[in-house]
Amino acid sequence: MTAPAPTTIASTGARSAVLRIRGLRYHFWQWGDPGKPLLLCCHGWLDTGGSWQFVAEQLASDFHVVALDWRGFGYSEWHGDHYWFPDYVADLDAVIDALSPDEPVLLVGHSMGGQITSLYAGVRPQRLARLVLLDSLLLPDMPPERAPKALGEWLTAVQDPPAQRAYPSCQELASRIARRNPRLTPERALSVARVWGRSRGDGQIELLADPRHHTHNPVLYRASESYAVWKQVTAPTLFLDASDSKLRKMAGEEELARRRGCFRDHEHRFIDDCGHMMHHDQPELVAQGIRDFLGDFVVG
């Protein structure tokens, strides 16, 4: 499935663009002047690039903000019956080569997007100028004893994939988003709903995410492999963490400190009064944290 994207997000001045990346149709939202420094933003699981709109409109005066839709999300192409992390890293490699073939980039990743960008930063350190990770590196280590169950669950899901979620209206989807994220204003919840869903033929609003993302991954996450990659990161890195993120408990504070310690040049800050979707809850503070960290890239 590949949905045709609208040309703009009218409320924020975003512009739609498409590239062919590794044989797939990849969709991007853009804000700001292409002559400004490129700031590439990578969304998390079940999110879309359009969700960066509140942060992007704060940064568009200083940066050319580009937010991609990962394969299987948003208006990028859906592919096959699986989504592997190495494919996301390879997609990012190709995206950066297409958008900035000669210059290192400024890279921002949230949650799953932070996991992907952090791995890319370790295997292609020369391609990054700075790295910002929002409430990221939270995946718990998975013991090998889980392998039989994980593989079995995945085989079952391949035979009987999950159905797509749909809602009676965009307002109903916005209400669901607001219930799960009570810090969102009604206006912002509706803005998120409009980039998370699209109208289908029967009038229902269908989520812009391949339902196969809900299937269990048969490839276990082994944190020790990530440690080895993160130790190769040379770009200065900023960790912006949400003060009230429930997902931080998956790894634990001691483990998160260990993971941050793999990055040889890093800073760590909390953003107050926000949950895991910090770019929704406190976009002004997130944008200010990013701008402060990237201040020497801002053209006066």
PDB file of C-alpha atoms in Angstrom, residues 25-263:
ATOM      1  CA  ARG A  25       8.806   5.144  -2.661  1.00  0.00           C
ATOM      2  CA  TYR A  26       9.971   7.226   0.316  1.00  0.00           C
ATOM      3  CA  HIS A  27       8.002  10.248   1.448  1.00  0.00           C
ATOM      4  CA  PHE A  28       9.315  13.332   3.281  1.00  0.00           C
ATOM      5  CA  TRP A  29       7.935  16.512   4.832  1.00  0.00           C
ATOM      6  CA  GLN A  30      10.052  19.679   4.615  1.00  0.00           C
ATOM      7  CA  TRP A  31      10.003  22.996   6.432  1.00  0.00           C
ATOM      8  CA  GLY A  32      12.191  26.060   5.955  1.00  0.00           C
ATOM      9  CA  ASP A  33      14.709  27.215   3.385  1.00  0.00           C
ATOM     10  CA  PRO A  34      16.696  24.494   1.557  1.00  0.00           C
ATOM     11  CA  GLY A  35      19.662  26.858   1.735  1.00  0.00           C
ATOM     12  CA  LYS A  36      19.767  26.513   5.529  1.00  0.00           C
ATOM     13  CA  PRO A  37      21.624  23.658   7.299  1.00  0.00           C
ATOM     14  CA  LEU A  38      19.836  20.331   6.807  1.00  0.00           C
ATOM     15  CA  LEU A  39      18.235  18.885   9.949  1.00  0.00           C
ATOM     16  CA  LEU A  40      16.917  15.367   9.294  1.00  0.00           C
ATOM     17  CA  CYS A  41      14.266  14.113  11.755  1.00  0.00           C
ATOM     18  CA  CYS A  42      13.415  10.415  12.163  1.00  0.00           C
ATOM     19  CA  HIS A  43      10.162   9.376  13.838  1.00  0.00           C
ATOM     20  CA  GLY A  44       9.409   6.477  16.153  1.00  0.00           C
ATOM     21  CA  TRP A  45       7.224   3.361  15.992  1.00  0.00           C
ATOM     22  CA  LEU A  46       3.646   3.943  14.732  1.00  0.00           C
ATOM     23  CA  ASP A  47       4.441   7.640  14.248  1.00  0.00           C
ATOM     24  CA  THR A  48       4.951   9.548  10.979  1.00  0.00           C
ATOM     25  CA  GLY A  49       7.223  12.310   9.728  1.00  0.00           C
ATOM     26  CA  GLY A  50       4.361  14.809   9.804  1.00  0.00           C
ATOM     27  CA  SER A  51       4.261  14.431  13.571  1.00  0.00           C
ATOM     28  CA  TRP A  52       7.412  16.596  13.800  1.00  0.00           C
ATOM     29  CA  GLN A  53       5.367  19.602  12.704  1.00  0.00           C
ATOM     30  CA  PHE A  54       5.250  21.334  16.100  1.00  0.00           C
ATOM     31  CA  VAL A  55       9.031  21.120  16.568  1.00  0.00           C
ATOM     32  CA  ALA A  56       9.751  21.872  12.920  1.00  0.00           C
ATOM     33  CA  GLU A  57       7.836  25.124  12.846  1.00  0.00           C
ATOM     34  CA  GLN A  58       9.983  26.306  15.788  1.00  0.00           C
ATOM     35  CA  LEU A  59      13.208  25.469  13.936  1.00  0.00           C
ATOM     36  CA  ALA A  60      12.337  26.334  10.334  1.00  0.00           C
ATOM     37  CA  SER A  61      13.790  29.845  10.567  1.00  0.00           C
ATOM     38  CA  ASP A  62      17.273  28.401  11.254  1.00  0.00           C
ATOM     39  CA  PHE A  63      17.257  25.003   9.532  1.00  0.00           C
ATOM     40  CA  HIS A  64      15.964  23.149   6.509  1.00  0.00           C
ATOM     41  CA  VAL A  65      13.974  20.595   8.512  1.00  0.00           C
ATOM     42  CA  VAL A  66      13.240  17.335   6.688  1.00  0.00           C
ATOM     43  CA  ALA A  67      11.196  14.569   8.348  1.00  0.00           C
ATOM     44  CA  LEU A  68      10.983  11.197   6.638  1.00  0.00           C
ATOM     45  CA  ASP A  69       8.264   8.564   6.793  1.00  0.00           C
ATOM     46  CA  TRP A  70      10.009   5.238   7.427  1.00  0.00           C
ATOM     47  CA  ARG A  71       9.102   2.330   5.131  1.00  0.00           C
ATOM     48  CA  GLY A  72       5.708   0.997   6.177  1.00  0.00           C
ATOM     49  CA  PHE A  73       4.687   4.288   7.802  1.00  0.00           C
ATOM     50  CA  GLY A  74       2.989   7.447   6.638  1.00  0.00           C
ATOM     51  CA  TYR A  75       3.057   7.946   2.887  1.00  0.00           C
ATOM     52  CA  SER A  76       6.159   5.849   2.270  1.00  0.00           C
ATOM     53  CA  GLU A  77       5.729   2.479   0.618  1.00  0.00           C
ATOM     54  CA  TRP A  78       4.678  -0.579   2.603  1.00  0.00           C
ATOM     55  CA  HIS A  79       6.803  -3.596   1.878  1.00  0.00           C
ATOM     56  CA  GLY A  80       6.384  -7.342   2.233  1.00  0.00           C
ATOM     57  CA  ASP A  81       5.555  -9.120   5.474  1.00  0.00           C
ATOM     58  CA  HIS A  82       8.443  -7.993   7.680  1.00  0.00           C
ATOM     59  CA  TYR A  83      10.375  -4.935   8.841  1.00  0.00           C
ATOM     60  CA  TRP A  84      13.968  -5.481   9.980  1.00  0.00           C
ATOM     61  CA  PHE A  85      16.138  -2.903  11.756  1.00  0.00           C
ATOM     62  CA  PRO A  86      19.054  -3.379   9.326  1.00  0.00           C
ATOM     63  CA  ASP A  87      16.706  -2.294   6.524  1.00  0.00           C
ATOM     64  CA  TYR A  88      15.878   0.934   8.345  1.00  0.00           C
ATOM     65  CA  VAL A  89      19.593   1.641   8.831  1.00  0.00           C
ATOM     66  CA  ALA A  90      20.240   0.939   5.145  1.00  0.00           C
ATOM     67  CA  ASP A  91      17.325   3.202   4.187  1.00  0.00           C
ATOM     68  CA  LEU A  92      18.792   5.995   6.297  1.00  0.00           C
ATOM     69  CA  ASP A  93      22.168   5.502   4.660  1.00  0.00           C
ATOM     70  CA  ALA A  94      20.587   5.914   1.221  1.00  0.00           C
ATOM     71  CA  VAL A  95      18.448   8.880   2.343  1.00  0.00           C
ATOM     72  CA  ILE A  96      21.479  10.769   3.638  1.00  0.00           C
ATOM     73  CA  ASP A  97      23.436  10.025   0.469  1.00  0.00           C
ATOM     74  CA  ALA A  98      20.520  11.427  -1.546  1.00  0.00           C
ATOM     75  CA  LEU A  99      19.888  14.533   0.559  1.00  0.00           C
ATOM     76  CA  SER A 100      23.446  15.433   1.541  1.00  0.00           C
ATOM     77  CA  PRO A 101      25.969  13.581  -0.617  1.00  0.00           C
ATOM     78  CA  ASP A 102      28.918  15.811   0.286  1.00  0.00           C
ATOM     79  CA  GLU A 103      28.287  17.164   3.787  1.00  0.00           C
ATOM     80  CA  PRO A 104      27.788  15.489   7.187  1.00  0.00           C
ATOM     81  CA  VAL A 105      24.236  15.896   8.462  1.00  0.00           C
ATOM     82  CA  LEU A 106      22.480  16.994  11.622  1.00  0.00           C
ATOM     83  CA  LEU A 107      20.365  14.039  12.694  1.00  0.00           C
ATOM     84  CA  VAL A 108      17.477  13.821  15.185  1.00  0.00           C
ATOM     85  CA  GLY A 109      15.764  10.577  16.168  1.00  0.00           C
ATOM     86  CA  HIS A 110      12.874   9.822  18.516  1.00  0.00           C
ATOM     87  CA  SER A 111      12.352   6.414  20.165  1.00  0.00           C
ATOM     88  CA  MET A 112      12.639   3.784  17.397  1.00  0.00           C
ATOM     89  CA  GLY A 113      14.043   6.516  15.153  1.00  0.00           C
ATOM     90  CA  GLY A 114      16.659   7.198  17.809  1.00  0.00           C
ATOM     91  CA  GLN A 115      17.630   3.536  17.896  1.00  0.00           C
ATOM     92  CA  ILE A 116      18.059   3.548  14.118  1.00  0.00           C
ATOM     93  CA  THR A 117      19.986   6.821  13.970  1.00  0.00           C
ATOM     94  CA  SER A 118      22.264   5.795  16.842  1.00  0.00           C
ATOM     95  CA  LEU A 119      23.265   2.609  15.022  1.00  0.00           C
ATOM     96  CA  TYR A 120      23.805   4.512  11.797  1.00  0.00           C
ATOM     97  CA  ALA A 121      25.999   6.999  13.659  1.00  0.00           C
ATOM     98  CA  GLY A 122      28.267   4.165  14.749  1.00  0.00           C
ATOM     99  CA  VAL A 123      28.677   2.511  11.349  1.00  0.00           C
ATOM    100  CA  ARG A 124      28.874   5.753   9.330  1.00  0.00           C
ATOM    101  CA  PRO A 125      30.470   8.153  11.842  1.00  0.00           C
ATOM    102  CA  GLN A 126      31.916  10.379   9.109  1.00  0.00           C
ATOM    103  CA  ARG A 127      28.403  11.167   7.793  1.00  0.00           C
ATOM    104  CA  LEU A 128      27.183  12.884  10.973  1.00  0.00           C
ATOM    105  CA  ALA A 129      27.967  16.346  12.300  1.00  0.00           C
ATOM    106  CA  ARG A 130      25.675  16.127  15.362  1.00  0.00           C
ATOM    107  CA  LEU A 131      23.194  13.607  16.758  1.00  0.00           C
ATOM    108  CA  VAL A 132      20.142  14.323  18.951  1.00  0.00           C
ATOM    109  CA  LEU A 133      18.268  11.398  20.543  1.00  0.00           C
ATOM    110  CA  LEU A 134      14.816  11.994  22.041  1.00  0.00           C
ATOM    111  CA  ASP A 135      13.753   9.461  24.692  1.00  0.00           C
ATOM    112  CA  SER A 136      15.679   6.736  22.897  1.00  0.00           C
ATOM    113  CA  LEU A 137      17.774   3.586  23.440  1.00  0.00           C
ATOM    114  CA  LEU A 138      14.965   2.111  25.540  1.00  0.00           C
ATOM    115  CA  LEU A 139      14.737  -1.411  24.106  1.00  0.00           C
ATOM    116  CA  PRO A 140      15.246  -4.039  26.836  1.00  0.00           C
ATOM    117  CA  ASP A 141      17.891  -6.691  26.308  1.00  0.00           C
ATOM    118  CA  MET A 142      16.325  -9.994  25.257  1.00  0.00           C
ATOM    119  CA  PRO A 143      17.635 -13.317  26.595  1.00  0.00           C
ATOM    120  CA  PRO A 144      18.127 -16.172  24.119  1.00  0.00           C
ATOM    121  CA  GLU A 145      15.525 -18.245  25.949  1.00  0.00           C
ATOM    122  CA  ARG A 146      12.879 -16.051  24.309  1.00  0.00           C
ATOM    123  CA  ALA A 147      13.886 -17.138  20.805  1.00  0.00           C
ATOM    124  CA  PRO A 148      11.546 -20.152  20.368  1.00  0.00           C
ATOM    125  CA  LYS A 149       8.466 -18.211  21.456  1.00  0.00           C
ATOM    126  CA  ALA A 150       9.404 -15.144  19.396  1.00  0.00           C
ATOM    127  CA  LEU A 151       9.949 -17.167  16.246  1.00  0.00           C
ATOM    128  CA  GLY A 152       6.742 -19.138  16.748  1.00  0.00           C
ATOM    129  CA  GLU A 153       4.659 -15.993  17.294  1.00  0.00           C
ATOM    130  CA  TRP A 154       6.100 -14.450  14.153  1.00  0.00           C
ATOM    131  CA  LEU A 155       5.318 -17.538  12.054  1.00  0.00           C
ATOM    132  CA  THR A 156       1.728 -17.421  13.263  1.00  0.00           C
ATOM    133  CA  ALA A 157       1.470 -13.710  12.437  1.00  0.00           C
ATOM    134  CA  VAL A 158       2.821 -14.254   8.929  1.00  0.00           C
ATOM    135  CA  GLN A 159       0.021 -16.747   8.281  1.00  0.00           C
ATOM    136  CA  ASP A 160      -2.650 -14.514   9.825  1.00  0.00           C
ATOM    137  CA  PRO A 161      -1.498 -10.864   9.734  1.00  0.00           C
ATOM    138  CA  PRO A 162      -3.255  -8.313  11.953  1.00  0.00           C
ATOM    139  CA  ALA A 163      -6.048  -6.199  10.516  1.00  0.00           C
ATOM    140  CA  GLN A 164      -5.714  -2.488   9.918  1.00  0.00           C
ATOM    141  CA  ARG A 165      -7.221  -0.143  12.513  1.00  0.00           C
ATOM    142  CA  ALA A 166      -9.780   2.397  11.347  1.00  0.00           C
ATOM    143  CA  TYR A 167     -11.842   5.130  13.029  1.00  0.00           C
ATOM    144  CA  PRO A 168     -15.193   6.715  12.151  1.00  0.00           C
ATOM    145  CA  SER A 169     -13.675  10.188  11.761  1.00  0.00           C
ATOM    146  CA  CYS A 170     -10.504  12.182  12.145  1.00  0.00           C
ATOM    147  CA  GLN A 171     -12.022  13.744  15.261  1.00  0.00           C
ATOM    148  CA  GLU A 172     -12.503  10.278  16.786  1.00  0.00           C
ATOM    149  CA  LEU A 173      -8.867   9.420  16.096  1.00  0.00           C
ATOM    150  CA  ALA A 174      -7.853  12.761  17.633  1.00  0.00           C
ATOM    151  CA  SER A 175      -9.876  11.935  20.755  1.00  0.00           C
ATOM    152  CA  ARG A 176      -8.087   8.588  21.068  1.00  0.00           C
ATOM    153  CA  ILE A 177      -4.711  10.305  20.698  1.00  0.00           C
ATOM    154  CA  ALA A 178      -5.648  12.906  23.322  1.00  0.00           C
ATOM    155  CA  ARG A 179      -6.778  10.221  25.793  1.00  0.00           C
ATOM    156  CA  ARG A 180      -3.401   8.500  25.528  1.00  0.00           C
ATOM    157  CA  ASN A 181      -1.523  11.799  25.579  1.00  0.00           C
ATOM    158  CA  PRO A 182      -3.469  14.201  27.830  1.00  0.00           C
ATOM    159  CA  ARG A 183      -0.937  17.035  27.528  1.00  0.00           C
ATOM    160  CA  LEU A 184      -1.967  17.593  23.900  1.00  0.00           C
ATOM    161  CA  THR A 185      -4.370  20.438  23.239  1.00  0.00           C
ATOM    162  CA  PRO A 186      -7.434  19.472  21.147  1.00  0.00           C
ATOM    163  CA  GLU A 187      -6.009  21.453  18.234  1.00  0.00           C
ATOM    164  CA  ARG A 188      -2.680  19.628  18.331  1.00  0.00           C
ATOM    165  CA  ALA A 189      -4.347  16.243  18.788  1.00  0.00           C
ATOM    166  CA  LEU A 190      -6.337  16.907  15.614  1.00  0.00           C
ATOM    167  CA  SER A 191      -3.166  17.967  13.784  1.00  0.00           C
ATOM    168  CA  VAL A 192      -1.501  14.682  14.779  1.00  0.00           C
ATOM    169  CA  ALA A 193      -4.581  12.715  13.698  1.00  0.00           C
ATOM    170  CA  ARG A 194      -4.414  14.306  10.262  1.00  0.00           C
ATOM    171  CA  VAL A 195      -0.864  13.006   9.690  1.00  0.00           C
ATOM    172  CA  TRP A 196      -1.461   9.636  11.363  1.00  0.00           C
ATOM    173  CA  GLY A 197      -4.533   8.726   9.307  1.00  0.00           C
ATOM    174  CA  ARG A 198      -6.111   9.062   5.890  1.00  0.00           C
ATOM    175  CA  SER A 199      -9.649   8.784   4.637  1.00  0.00           C
ATOM    176  CA  ARG A 200     -10.409   5.530   2.820  1.00  0.00           C
ATOM    177  CA  GLY A 201     -13.199   4.776   0.367  1.00  0.00           C
ATOM    178  CA  ASP A 202     -15.895   4.044   2.966  1.00  0.00           C
ATOM    179  CA  GLY A 203     -15.292   7.297   4.855  1.00  0.00           C
ATOM    180  CA  GLN A 204     -13.391   5.645   7.718  1.00  0.00           C
ATOM    181  CA  ILE A 205     -10.017   7.017   8.792  1.00  0.00           C
ATOM    182  CA  GLU A 206      -7.308   4.404   8.358  1.00  0.00           C
ATOM    183  CA  LEU A 207      -3.993   4.569  10.210  1.00  0.00           C
ATOM    184  CA  LEU A 208      -0.965   5.296   8.030  1.00  0.00           C
ATOM    185  CA  ALA A 209       1.019   2.381   9.403  1.00  0.00           C
ATOM    186  CA  ASP A 210       1.300  -1.145   8.085  1.00  0.00           C
ATOM    187  CA  PRO A 211      -0.485  -3.347  10.665  1.00  0.00           C
ATOM    188  CA  ARG A 212       2.386  -5.848  10.314  1.00  0.00           C
ATOM    189  CA  HIS A 213       4.366  -3.532  12.585  1.00  0.00           C
ATOM    190  CA  HIS A 214       2.300  -5.048  15.414  1.00  0.00           C
ATOM    191  CA  THR A 215       3.709  -8.525  14.834  1.00  0.00           C
ATOM    192  CA  HIS A 216       6.446  -9.780  17.149  1.00  0.00           C
ATOM    193  CA  ASN A 217       9.913  -9.566  15.664  1.00  0.00           C
ATOM    194  CA  PRO A 218      11.622 -12.981  15.553  1.00  0.00           C
ATOM    195  CA  VAL A 219      15.052 -11.308  15.763  1.00  0.00           C
ATOM    196  CA  LEU A 220      15.877 -10.726  19.429  1.00  0.00           C
ATOM    197  CA  TYR A 221      17.402  -7.435  20.524  1.00  0.00           C
ATOM    198  CA  ARG A 222      20.889  -7.995  21.956  1.00  0.00           C
ATOM    199  CA  ALA A 223      22.103  -4.875  23.703  1.00  0.00           C
ATOM    200  CA  SER A 224      25.749  -5.973  23.654  1.00  0.00           C
ATOM    201  CA  GLU A 225      25.779  -5.622  19.858  1.00  0.00           C
ATOM    202  CA  SER A 226      24.487  -2.056  20.146  1.00  0.00           C
ATOM    203  CA  TYR A 227      27.177  -1.221  22.738  1.00  0.00           C
ATOM    204  CA  ALA A 228      29.840  -2.189  20.216  1.00  0.00           C
ATOM    205  CA  VAL A 229      28.285   0.052  17.549  1.00  0.00           C
ATOM    206  CA  TRP A 230      27.669   3.020  19.855  1.00  0.00           C
ATOM    207  CA  LYS A 231      31.301   3.044  20.927  1.00  0.00           C
ATOM    208  CA  GLN A 232      32.183   3.962  17.329  1.00  0.00           C
ATOM    209  CA  VAL A 233      30.044   7.128  17.333  1.00  0.00           C
ATOM    210  CA  THR A 234      32.215  10.241  16.991  1.00  0.00           C
ATOM    211  CA  ALA A 235      29.523  12.910  16.500  1.00  0.00           C
ATOM    212  CA  PRO A 236      28.707  15.029  19.563  1.00  0.00           C
ATOM    213  CA  THR A 237      25.434  13.624  20.876  1.00  0.00           C
ATOM    214  CA  LEU A 238      22.612  15.168  22.881  1.00  0.00           C
ATOM    215  CA  PHE A 239      20.232  12.946  24.850  1.00  0.00           C
ATOM    216  CA  LEU A 240      16.923  14.707  25.479  1.00  0.00           C
ATOM    217  CA  ASP A 241      14.823  12.555  27.783  1.00  0.00           C
ATOM    218  CA  ALA A 242      11.191  12.971  28.827  1.00  0.00           C
ATOM    219  CA  SER A 243      10.701  13.529  32.543  1.00  0.00           C
ATOM    220  CA  ASP A 244       7.570  11.342  32.689  1.00  0.00           C
ATOM    221  CA  SER A 245       8.322   8.674  30.090  1.00  0.00           C
ATOM    222  CA  LYS A 246       6.830   5.324  31.091  1.00  0.00           C
ATOM    223  CA  LEU A 247       8.985   3.534  28.522  1.00  0.00           C
ATOM    224  CA  ARG A 248      12.193   4.370  30.381  1.00  0.00           C
ATOM    225  CA  LYS A 249      11.314   1.611  32.838  1.00  0.00           C
ATOM    226  CA  MET A 250      11.872  -0.990  30.100  1.00  0.00           C
ATOM    227  CA  ALA A 251      15.621  -0.505  30.314  1.00  0.00           C
ATOM    228  CA  GLY A 252      16.032   1.106  33.764  1.00  0.00           C
ATOM    229  CA  GLU A 253      18.070   4.165  34.711  1.00  0.00           C
ATOM    230  CA  GLU A 254      21.266   2.254  35.463  1.00  0.00           C
ATOM    231  CA  GLU A 255      21.184   0.551  32.072  1.00  0.00           C
ATOM    232  CA  LEU A 256      20.344   3.823  30.301  1.00  0.00           C
ATOM    233  CA  ALA A 257      23.362   5.473  31.916  1.00  0.00           C
ATOM    234  CA  ARG A 258      25.509   2.597  30.691  1.00  0.00           C
ATOM    235  CA  ARG A 259      24.158   3.014  27.169  1.00  0.00           C
ATOM    236  CA  ARG A 260      24.748   6.772  27.135  1.00  0.00           C
ATOM    237  CA  GLY A 261      28.270   6.123  28.392  1.00  0.00           C
ATOM    238  CA  CYS A 262      29.098   4.312  25.157  1.00  0.00           C
ATOM    239  CA  PHE A 263      28.949   7.667  23.338  1.00  0.00           C
TER     240      PHE A 263
END
